[in-house]
Amino acid sequence: MSIGHTLLGLLESGPRHGYDLKRAFDEHFGHDRPLHYGQVYATMSRLLKNGLVEVDGIEQGGGPDRKRYAITEAGVTDVGQWLARPEKPEPYLQSTLYTKVVLALLTGRSAAGLLDAQRAEHLRLMRGLTERKRSGDLADQLICDHALFHLEADLRWLEVTAARLGRLAEAVRA
Amino acid sequence: MTKRKPGAGGAEQGRPTGPRGPARWIRDLCLGARYAVAGGREGLLRTALTAVGVGLGVALLLLVASVPSALADRHARETARSVGVTGEFRDPAEPDARRGPDTLLYQEVRTDFHDKPVTGGLLAPDGPDAPRPPGVDRLPEPGEMVVSPALAALLASDRGALLRDRFAAYRTVGTIGHAGLVGPDELLYYAGSDRIGPATGAKRVDRFGYDEPDVPMSPVLVVLTVLACVVLLTPVAVFIGTSVRFGGAGRDRRLAALRLIGADLRMVRRIAAGEALTGAVLGLGVGAAVFLALREYARDLTIRDTGIFPSDVMPTPWMLALIVVAVPACAVGVTLFTLRGVAVEPLGVVRGTAPRRRRLWWRLLVPALGAVLLTPALGRASGRLPGMPGLPVDTWQVATGAALLLLGVTALLPWGVEAFVARLRGGPPSWQLAVRRLQLKSGPAARAVSGITVAVAGAIAVQMVFTGVRGEFDTSPEALATHSQLTGSYAVGSPRQVHDWVDRLRRTEGVRAASGHVERYVGKDGAPNTVTSVLVGDCATLAELADIGSCRDGDVFLGRSDDPGHADAFGPGTKVVAEPYTEGPARPYRWTVPESARVVRTRPGPTGEHPDGVLATPGAVDAAALPDARTRLSVRTEPGDPDAIERVRNTAAGIDPALRIDRRGGVVKDDNYPLVHRGLLLGAGGMLALIGAGLLVTTLEQLRERRRMLAALVAVGTPRRTLAWSVLWQTAIPVLLGMAIAVAGGLGLGWAVLRLTGARGADWWAFLPVAGAGVGLIGLVTLATLPVLLRMTRPEGLRTE
Amino acid sequence: MIPAGSLLSAVGLRKSYGPTRALDDADFSVHPGEVVAVMGPSGSGKSTLLHCLAGIVRPDAGTVTYDGHRLTDLPDAERSALRRGEFGFVFQFGQLVPELTCVENAALPLRLAGLRRKEAEAKALHWLERLDVADARDQRPGEVSGGQGQRVAVARALVTSPRVIFADEPTGALDSLNGERVMELLTAAARETRAAVVLVTHESRVAAYSDREVIVRDGTVRDMAGVL
């Protein structure tokens, strides 16, 4: 999962301080693994360097780093591309996909389209496996079946998520 | 080990247990009853069909059970008012009661009005305590009469105008009550009279009521009765059986659902029994209502010219009790029997798969036994007339045989249907669909066929017999030459009296000719089987009978016509004797034909008959001494004027109510045939309609069960027409098969009965209306299924629920 | 717009059942020899789309074009004839006539088309053999397993050599192995005869037998070719 893209996506709704970013991240995605502030700082430095964010202002006094970040045009494009690009189907994909869906909802992009694209990607792979199965021997078939069942499970998750997008959007925007 | 086995120990305390013993029975039966009446539209329809079907059967049972008591009641009232034979044919040997204050003289007289008999009782009380006939409050004085309600109504109506003249001499002083009447439309009166006496044939009695000896029933009649009962009751049994099974598939599904929630098999059976019981009990109610409605028609059903009191049509209490108990018991029995082959499993109903092939042998055994019992009787009875003495028919053998034959056919049918359907092949897809369906599940079809066959065959047979028996009176009364000829019979009168009577008859409007003379048949002395008539009249009377030429009192003529007769044997000098009919005070009259007797040519009388025989003047033969001699009156009226006949009777009644006038031909009696015919057609039609309703329910149920498949078939491009045709075939095959067997069976049965009774003129086309109704039924059932079929084949049916 | 070379296509389909809108401006097309999976959540209008495409249901609006004919303009009798002759159907269950034997069931479309019984059953038997259910030829659908029954149904769909096969959840009532077998045989036969297949399914493993999938959501069709 890409923390950079996630933080970028969170910035799309408006400029934030680093600390706010961490809080927003934890709130949406860090249920069991809160983000270290150091990670935020490091990631934001990289994004700054790449021109995907800019410093919107620095507040004096108070905490250690009172920089306020804002997303650049390039940053928005980058988030869009990342969200639209289906993930390569692989195990334990859900957290990435979940992040993407939430971010899409937060940034007003089409979460359904994202899921459909991911489904198409999964099916593409499944077609390949099915084809291989048809021509392969029993060992091939068994191996392919294993992969197929896992992909099928992911797809089911995608479907269920798609069906619950409305409720998820409400929860995220609350 | 596990401490808590499911269901062990804890169950008794923890889980709720239902009631036990009889309470459980009641609970399950009530549950079944609730399903019967609260099972939605389909359940209600099913219950209603069962109730109507059972109801019709019950109504028929009640009617049949009422026949003996109705006849017995009628007979009881008839004998209660009878005093035995009076008048002309009175048995003089029968003693009169000793005259006293509690006796009266009684003589029965009869007249007819438009061919319907009017019976009168002439009464002359001997004292204040004279007995009263049943239903009469007060004895009428001379010049008074009490009348039956029907006669009162007739006399008051326009139709009875001519009859009023006949009773002009009497004043109506009361009506006769129910106890004194045989039927509701009986024309009966009691009139006071001072003219009757022992000479006129009146009888002195101290009470009314006369035990007529029982006439044993003719064996043929017994056979007919048993046959009729079997013909009537077999369909009732089949029908009640079929009715209880209406909509069985729906019930089975319901029971399966009950199994799923934990009902055991016995409970399910009890619930099914409760359901059947409800239908049957409702059916008893329907049957009672139909019976009460139908028995009103008893008025129109005449036995010996008199209708039946609807109130007489009531089964005896024990018959009633039997029906009330047996019908629901049969319903429950049939239900449990049908559940026998069905394992109601929690997940749907599993019928004994691989349908058990029906066994043939026992089904064949029954009708074969019947045929064996029947054959000898049929052979012997051929051509014999009913009531012939010494008819060597073993009544009970024939009756049992016929019953077994009919029942056997019913048992044979399901097998026959199965065998027949199994042989059907080929044909277009619609035919294939229908045939395969019937092959797989021929139960409902077979039941439909049995129901149709027995009912329709019975109807056809009875109708055929009725038409056959009726065929003998088929000539139109107007076409008979004798339809305007009347004869009268009265006590011997003097020549002057006879002249007076004939004059009065001649003067009656519409009379063309009339004659009268005293007559008695005589036998040759020593050869009693050689007989001729002796006609006594004055010269004027005899001159009307024959060309006698000159005549003086004391002359005797031998009347001859072209008709060869015994007259030749009675030449001059023949000794003749008139023996009294019965033993009594009268003596035989012996007489010798005088040598002076001349042969003369007779003329046809008013009725066209030649008065051949010995024509004697009163001076030659003492009419008063001739035992049992009667005055014979002959009248011919204007042909085609029925009122003239009534006027002649009025004239006769004016002479004496005891002078009875009969028509010589063309008498039109109330004919039960149209009523029976209509009843049969209605009954058969009703049966068919109910069977149709049953088929409809089965078909609809089956369509509903298969809606997905039907929708799929239409989706793959099966024309709806094909499906509609398959429904048509599915109905048509069993119905047509049933009708074919029914027509064959009915005609065969009718033929057999006609042969047994010796009647002629069978109506071989009697089956046409019923057969037509059957074809109509097929169309109707198919038409009624079409809307449902169209609904079932909509693409919505493809959706997975 | 009808894509070039398509055998069966639909433009702007709308269909409502009472207040529920099953299809709302749906487009679709399939080429000869192409297997298209129609996916989507239940109640999204997948089956309605299939019913409209096959001419079982007339859409409220929009056109369905098959091989140059506007299906939506044809009367019911002609659409039925088309379904008998040009289309084949496999449903989830309950499509076989329970009283007819398997071979009679498979031969039914040919019989409806007017073929004589012997000829029709010989052809049907050929397909039963290809689908490995010739053993069940004289058995009734109630006496064979679900997989066998479904293969009989596939045989029935293929027996008229249809140009489009409509399969609505053909494996819905089967376990995965039997489902796979049915899909294997169905798609192989379709590819061989260059029949188009419209495959409605909610199972991705079944959809994986397709060449392309479309998603029906809220009555509209999303062609995934455009998403990628």
PDB file of C-alpha atoms in Angstrom, chain B residues 67 136 211 237 327 372 396 501 511 540 548 611 626 688 694 748:
ATOM      1  CA  VAL B  67     -87.623 -44.304  -1.510  1.00  0.00           C
ATOM      2  CA  VAL B 136    -111.856 -35.781   7.512  1.00  0.00           C
ATOM      3  CA  ASP B 211    -105.015 -54.688   5.437  1.00  0.00           C
ATOM      4  CA  ALA B 237     -68.894 -44.137  -3.986  1.00  0.00           C
ATOM      5  CA  VAL B 327     -69.834 -40.715   4.421  1.00  0.00           C
ATOM      6  CA  VAL B 372     -70.557 -65.869 -14.545  1.00  0.00           C
ATOM      7  CA  TRP B 396     -80.281 -62.708  -5.957  1.00  0.00           C
ATOM      8  CA  TRP B 501    -129.822 -42.736 -19.823  1.00  0.00           C
ATOM      9  CA  VAL B 511    -121.857 -36.602 -28.522  1.00  0.00           C
ATOM     10  CA  ALA B 540    -136.280 -50.301 -29.817  1.00  0.00           C
ATOM     11  CA  ILE B 548    -134.022 -57.350 -36.536  1.00  0.00           C
ATOM     12  CA  PRO B 611    -122.881 -56.473 -30.691  1.00  0.00           C
ATOM     13  CA  LEU B 626    -128.940 -62.603 -14.470  1.00  0.00           C
ATOM     14  CA  LEU B 688     -69.526 -34.464 -15.625  1.00  0.00           C
ATOM     15  CA  GLY B 694     -61.778 -31.949 -10.541  1.00  0.00           C
ATOM     16  CA  GLY B 748     -74.499 -53.136 -22.893  1.00  0.00           C
TER      17      GLY B 748
END
